PDB file of C-alpha atoms in Angstrom:
ATOM      1  CA  MET N  30       0.256   0.306  -0.149  1.00 65.00           C
ATOM      2  CA  THR N  31       1.707   3.030  -0.889  1.00 80.00           C
ATOM      3  CA  ASN N  32      -1.203   5.684   0.026  1.00 83.00           C
ATOM      4  CA  TRP N  33      -2.340   3.968   3.054  1.00 84.00           C
ATOM      5  CA  PRO N  34      -4.839   8.103   4.007  1.00 86.00           C
ATOM      6  CA  ALA N  35      -6.399   7.539   1.188  1.00 85.00           C
ATOM      7  CA  TYR N  36      -7.085   4.270   2.141  1.00 83.00           C
ATOM      8  CA  GLU N  37      -7.769   5.136   5.576  1.00 84.00           C
ATOM      9  CA  ALA N  38     -10.207   7.435   4.383  1.00 81.00           C
ATOM     10  CA  GLY N  39     -11.479   5.110   2.261  1.00 77.00           C
ATOM     11  CA  LEU N  40     -12.323   2.276   5.125  1.00 76.00           C
ATOM     12  CA  ARG N  41     -13.380   5.168   7.429  1.00 76.00           C
ATOM     13  CA  ALA N  42     -16.388   6.275   4.216  1.00 72.00           C
ATOM     14  CA  ARG N  43     -17.770   2.287   4.161  1.00 71.00           C
ATOM     15  CA  GLY N  44     -19.083   3.221   7.621  1.00 68.00           C
ATOM     16  CA  SER N  45     -21.442   6.460   6.724  1.00 70.00           C
ATOM     17  CA  LEU N  46     -25.042   6.077   6.156  1.00 72.00           C
ATOM     18  CA  LYS N  47     -26.814   8.144   4.126  1.00 75.00           C
ATOM     19  CA  VAL N  48     -30.664   8.256   4.130  1.00 79.00           C
ATOM     20  CA  GLY N  49     -33.967   9.868   2.594  1.00 81.00           C
ATOM     21  CA  PHE N  50     -36.954  10.141   1.847  1.00 86.00           C
ATOM     22  CA  THR N  51     -38.633  12.227  -1.195  1.00 86.00           C
ATOM     23  CA  ALA N  52     -41.573  14.278  -0.505  1.00 88.00           C
ATOM     24  CA  ASP N  53     -43.356  11.660  -2.087  1.00 88.00           C
ATOM     25  CA  ALA N  54     -42.451   8.391  -0.427  1.00 87.00           C
ATOM     26  CA  ILE N  55     -43.446  10.430   2.828  1.00 89.00           C
ATOM     27  CA  LYS N  56     -46.915  10.940   1.041  1.00 88.00           C
ATOM     28  CA  ALA N  57     -47.286   6.947   0.357  1.00 87.00           C
ATOM     29  CA  TRP N  58     -46.600   6.070   4.467  1.00 88.00           C
ATOM     30  CA  ARG N  59     -49.336   5.990   4.963  1.00 83.00           C
ATOM     31  CA  ALA N  60     -51.770   3.164   3.989  1.00 81.00           C
ATOM     32  CA  GLU N  61     -54.758   4.055   1.901  1.00 79.00           C
ATOM     33  CA  PRO N  62     -57.890   3.584   3.386  1.00 74.00           C
ATOM     34  CA  ARG N  63     -59.958   0.551   2.479  1.00 70.00           C
ATOM     35  CA  THR N  64     -63.157   0.327   1.282  1.00 69.00           C
ATOM     36  CA  THR N  65     -64.271  -3.064   2.265  1.00 68.00           C
ATOM     37  CA  GLN N  66     -65.160  -3.974   5.978  1.00 68.00           C
ATOM     38  CA  CYS N  67     -62.283  -5.197   7.272  1.00 68.00           C
ATOM     39  CA  GLY N  68     -59.493  -3.054   9.505  1.00 63.00           C
ATOM     40  CA  GLN N  69     -57.116  -0.216   8.243  1.00 60.00           C
ATOM     41  CA  PRO N  70     -54.104  -0.669   7.421  1.00 65.00           C
ATOM     42  CA  ARG N  71     -51.722   2.170   9.056  1.00 76.00           C
ATOM     43  CA  TYR N  72     -48.831   1.366   6.852  1.00 83.00           C
ATOM     44  CA  SER N  73     -48.629   1.459   2.777  1.00 85.00           C
ATOM     45  CA  ALA N  74     -46.224  -1.831   1.664  1.00 84.00           C
ATOM     46  CA  LEU N  75     -43.745   0.882   1.105  1.00 85.00           C
ATOM     47  CA  ALA N  76     -42.874   1.017   4.727  1.00 87.00           C
ATOM     48  CA  ILE N  77     -43.273  -2.478   5.021  1.00 87.00           C
ATOM     49  CA  THR N  78     -41.083  -3.000   2.206  1.00 84.00           C
ATOM     50  CA  THR N  79     -38.607  -0.505   3.866  1.00 85.00           C
ATOM     51  CA  ALA N  80     -38.871  -2.357   7.096  1.00 86.00           C
ATOM     52  CA  GLN N  81     -38.207  -5.329   5.481  1.00 84.00           C
ATOM     53  CA  THR N  82     -35.081  -4.250   3.172  1.00 82.00           C
ATOM     54  CA  LEU N  83     -33.514  -3.208   6.550  1.00 83.00           C
ATOM     55  CA  PRO N  84     -32.728  -6.179   7.775  1.00 82.00           C
ATOM     56  CA  ALA N  85     -31.788  -7.869   4.978  1.00 77.00           C
ATOM     57  CA  VAL N  86     -29.151  -4.747   4.090  1.00 76.00           C
ATOM     58  CA  PHE N  87     -27.878  -5.087   7.284  1.00 79.00           C
ATOM     59  CA  HIS N  88     -28.044  -8.558   8.910  1.00 83.00           C
ATOM     60  CA  LEU N  89     -30.878  -6.778  11.656  1.00 87.00           C
ATOM     61  CA  ALA N  90     -33.397  -8.534  14.150  1.00 91.00           C
ATOM     62  CA  LEU N  91     -37.329  -6.980  13.731  1.00 90.00           C
ATOM     63  CA  ARG N  92     -36.620  -4.884  17.147  1.00 93.00           C
ATOM     64  CA  GLN N  93     -33.447  -3.614  15.985  1.00 93.00           C
ATOM     65  CA  THR N  94     -34.862  -3.069  12.687  1.00 91.00           C
ATOM     66  CA  GLU N  95     -37.755  -1.401  14.323  1.00 92.00           C
ATOM     67  CA  GLY N  96     -35.378   0.982  16.576  1.00 93.00           C
ATOM     68  CA  LEU N  97     -33.241   1.986  13.811  1.00 91.00           C
ATOM     69  CA  MET N  98     -36.596   2.761  11.883  1.00 91.00           C
ATOM     70  CA  THR N  99     -37.645   5.031  14.588  1.00 92.00           C
ATOM     71  CA  PHE N 100     -34.117   6.538  15.282  1.00 91.00           C
ATOM     72  CA  ILE N 101     -33.709   7.464  11.193  1.00 90.00           C
ATOM     73  CA  ILE N 102     -36.849   8.667  11.253  1.00 91.00           C
ATOM     74  CA  GLY N 103     -36.504  11.147  14.249  1.00 92.00           C
ATOM     75  CA  LEU N 104     -33.022  12.338  13.514  1.00 89.00           C
ATOM     76  CA  LEU N 105     -34.621  13.143   9.347  1.00 89.00           C
ATOM     77  CA  GLY N 106     -37.654  14.714  12.022  1.00 92.00           C
ATOM     78  CA  LEU N 107     -40.479  13.288  10.087  1.00 91.00           C
ATOM     79  CA  ASP N 108     -43.935  12.597  11.576  1.00 90.00           C
ATOM     80  CA  LEU N 109     -44.268   8.891  10.503  1.00 90.00           C
ATOM     81  CA  ALA N 110     -45.258   6.319  12.106  1.00 89.00           C
ATOM     82  CA  VAL N 111     -42.597   2.818  12.343  1.00 91.00           C
ATOM     83  CA  PRO N 112     -44.377  -0.554  11.677  1.00 90.00           C
ATOM     84  CA  ASP N 113     -43.497  -2.769  14.727  1.00 89.00           C
ATOM     85  CA  HIS N 114     -42.126  -5.623  14.665  1.00 89.00           C
ATOM     86  CA  SER N 115     -44.860  -7.849  14.801  1.00 88.00           C
ATOM     87  CA  THR N 116     -46.793  -5.719  11.578  1.00 87.00           C
ATOM     88  CA  ILE N 117     -43.293  -6.284   9.956  1.00 86.00           C
ATOM     89  CA  SER N 118     -43.673  -9.952  10.823  1.00 87.00           C
ATOM     90  CA  ARG N 119     -47.638 -10.840  10.188  1.00 85.00           C
ATOM     91  CA  ARG N 120     -46.970  -8.595   6.493  1.00 81.00           C
ATOM     92  CA  ALA N 121     -43.265 -10.488   5.354  1.00 74.00           C
ATOM     93  CA  GLU N 122     -42.260 -11.375   2.414  1.00 68.00           C
ATOM     94  CA  THR N 123     -39.092 -12.108   1.150  1.00 59.00           C
ATOM     95  CA  PRO N 124     -37.347  -8.677  -0.422  1.00 53.00           C
ATOM     96  CA  GLU N 125     -35.227  -8.244  -3.419  1.00 59.00           C
ATOM     97  CA  VAL N 126     -32.310  -7.675  -2.354  1.00 55.00           C
ATOM     98  CA  PRO N 127     -29.904  -5.907  -5.191  1.00 56.00           C
ATOM     99  CA  ARG N 128     -26.568  -6.301  -3.464  1.00 59.00           C
ATOM    100  CA  PRO N 129     -23.715  -3.848  -3.755  1.00 56.00           C
ATOM    101  CA  ARG N 130     -19.960  -4.790  -5.597  1.00 57.00           C
ATOM    102  CA  LEU N 131     -16.992  -4.893  -4.141  1.00 57.00           C
ATOM    103  CA  GLY N 132     -14.389  -2.016  -4.791  1.00 59.00           C
ATOM    104  CA  ARG N 133     -17.173   0.466  -4.541  1.00 54.00           C
ATOM    105  CA  GLU N 134     -16.960   3.646  -2.464  1.00 60.00           C
ATOM    106  CA  SER N 135     -20.780   4.101  -1.768  1.00 66.00           C
ATOM    107  CA  VAL N 136     -23.487   2.508  -1.869  1.00 65.00           C
ATOM    108  CA  HIS N 137     -26.785   5.086  -1.605  1.00 69.00           C
ATOM    109  CA  LEU N 138     -30.160   3.626   0.294  1.00 69.00           C
ATOM    110  CA  LEU N 139     -33.023   5.393  -1.728  1.00 69.00           C
ATOM    111  CA  VAL N 140     -36.587   5.882  -0.247  1.00 67.00           C
ATOM    112  CA  ASP N 141     -39.293   7.140  -2.735  1.00 67.00           C
ATOM    113  CA  SER N 142     -42.894   6.299  -3.882  1.00 62.00           C
ATOM    114  CA  THR N 143     -41.848   3.849  -6.001  1.00 66.00           C
ATOM    115  CA  GLY N 144     -40.149   1.556  -3.037  1.00 65.00           C
ATOM    116  CA  LEU N 145     -36.536   1.024  -1.991  1.00 65.00           C
ATOM    117  CA  LYS N 146     -33.589   0.865  -4.409  1.00 68.00           C
ATOM    118  CA  LEU N 147     -29.281   0.438  -3.596  1.00 66.00           C
ATOM    119  CA  CYS N 148     -27.699   2.207  -5.834  1.00 66.00           C
ATOM    120  CA  ASP N 149     -24.169   4.222  -7.048  1.00 63.00           C
ATOM    121  CA  PRO N 150     -23.857   7.950  -5.634  1.00 63.00           C
ATOM    122  CA  GLY N 151     -24.783  10.115  -8.304  1.00 64.00           C
ATOM    123  CA  GLU N 152     -27.204   7.736  -9.765  1.00 63.00           C
TER     124      GLU N 152
END
């Protein structure tokens, strides 16, 4: 290794976490009212998919996922309800999570009204 400071800076950058919610995703977070007589869902499919993607990416238990989501949404100053671990489990499906390729500087987790996406910076 000839450029140790750059290598070390790259290793530190791998530990950063950047999360953002688009305005459309914030609007789509709450579930639409049902027209049938069944109970009303509190969370949209987007909220549940977000909650199911985090454990796949970060290898978390559902209670840890609930805590991480609560922390992130609070940190962003958003007024959004976070699905609890039992709701995440009950509505669980196995999400298809693209794995980042090795050797990349960073990967961004984007949440918008179309769902979640792992992408490269600037994409």
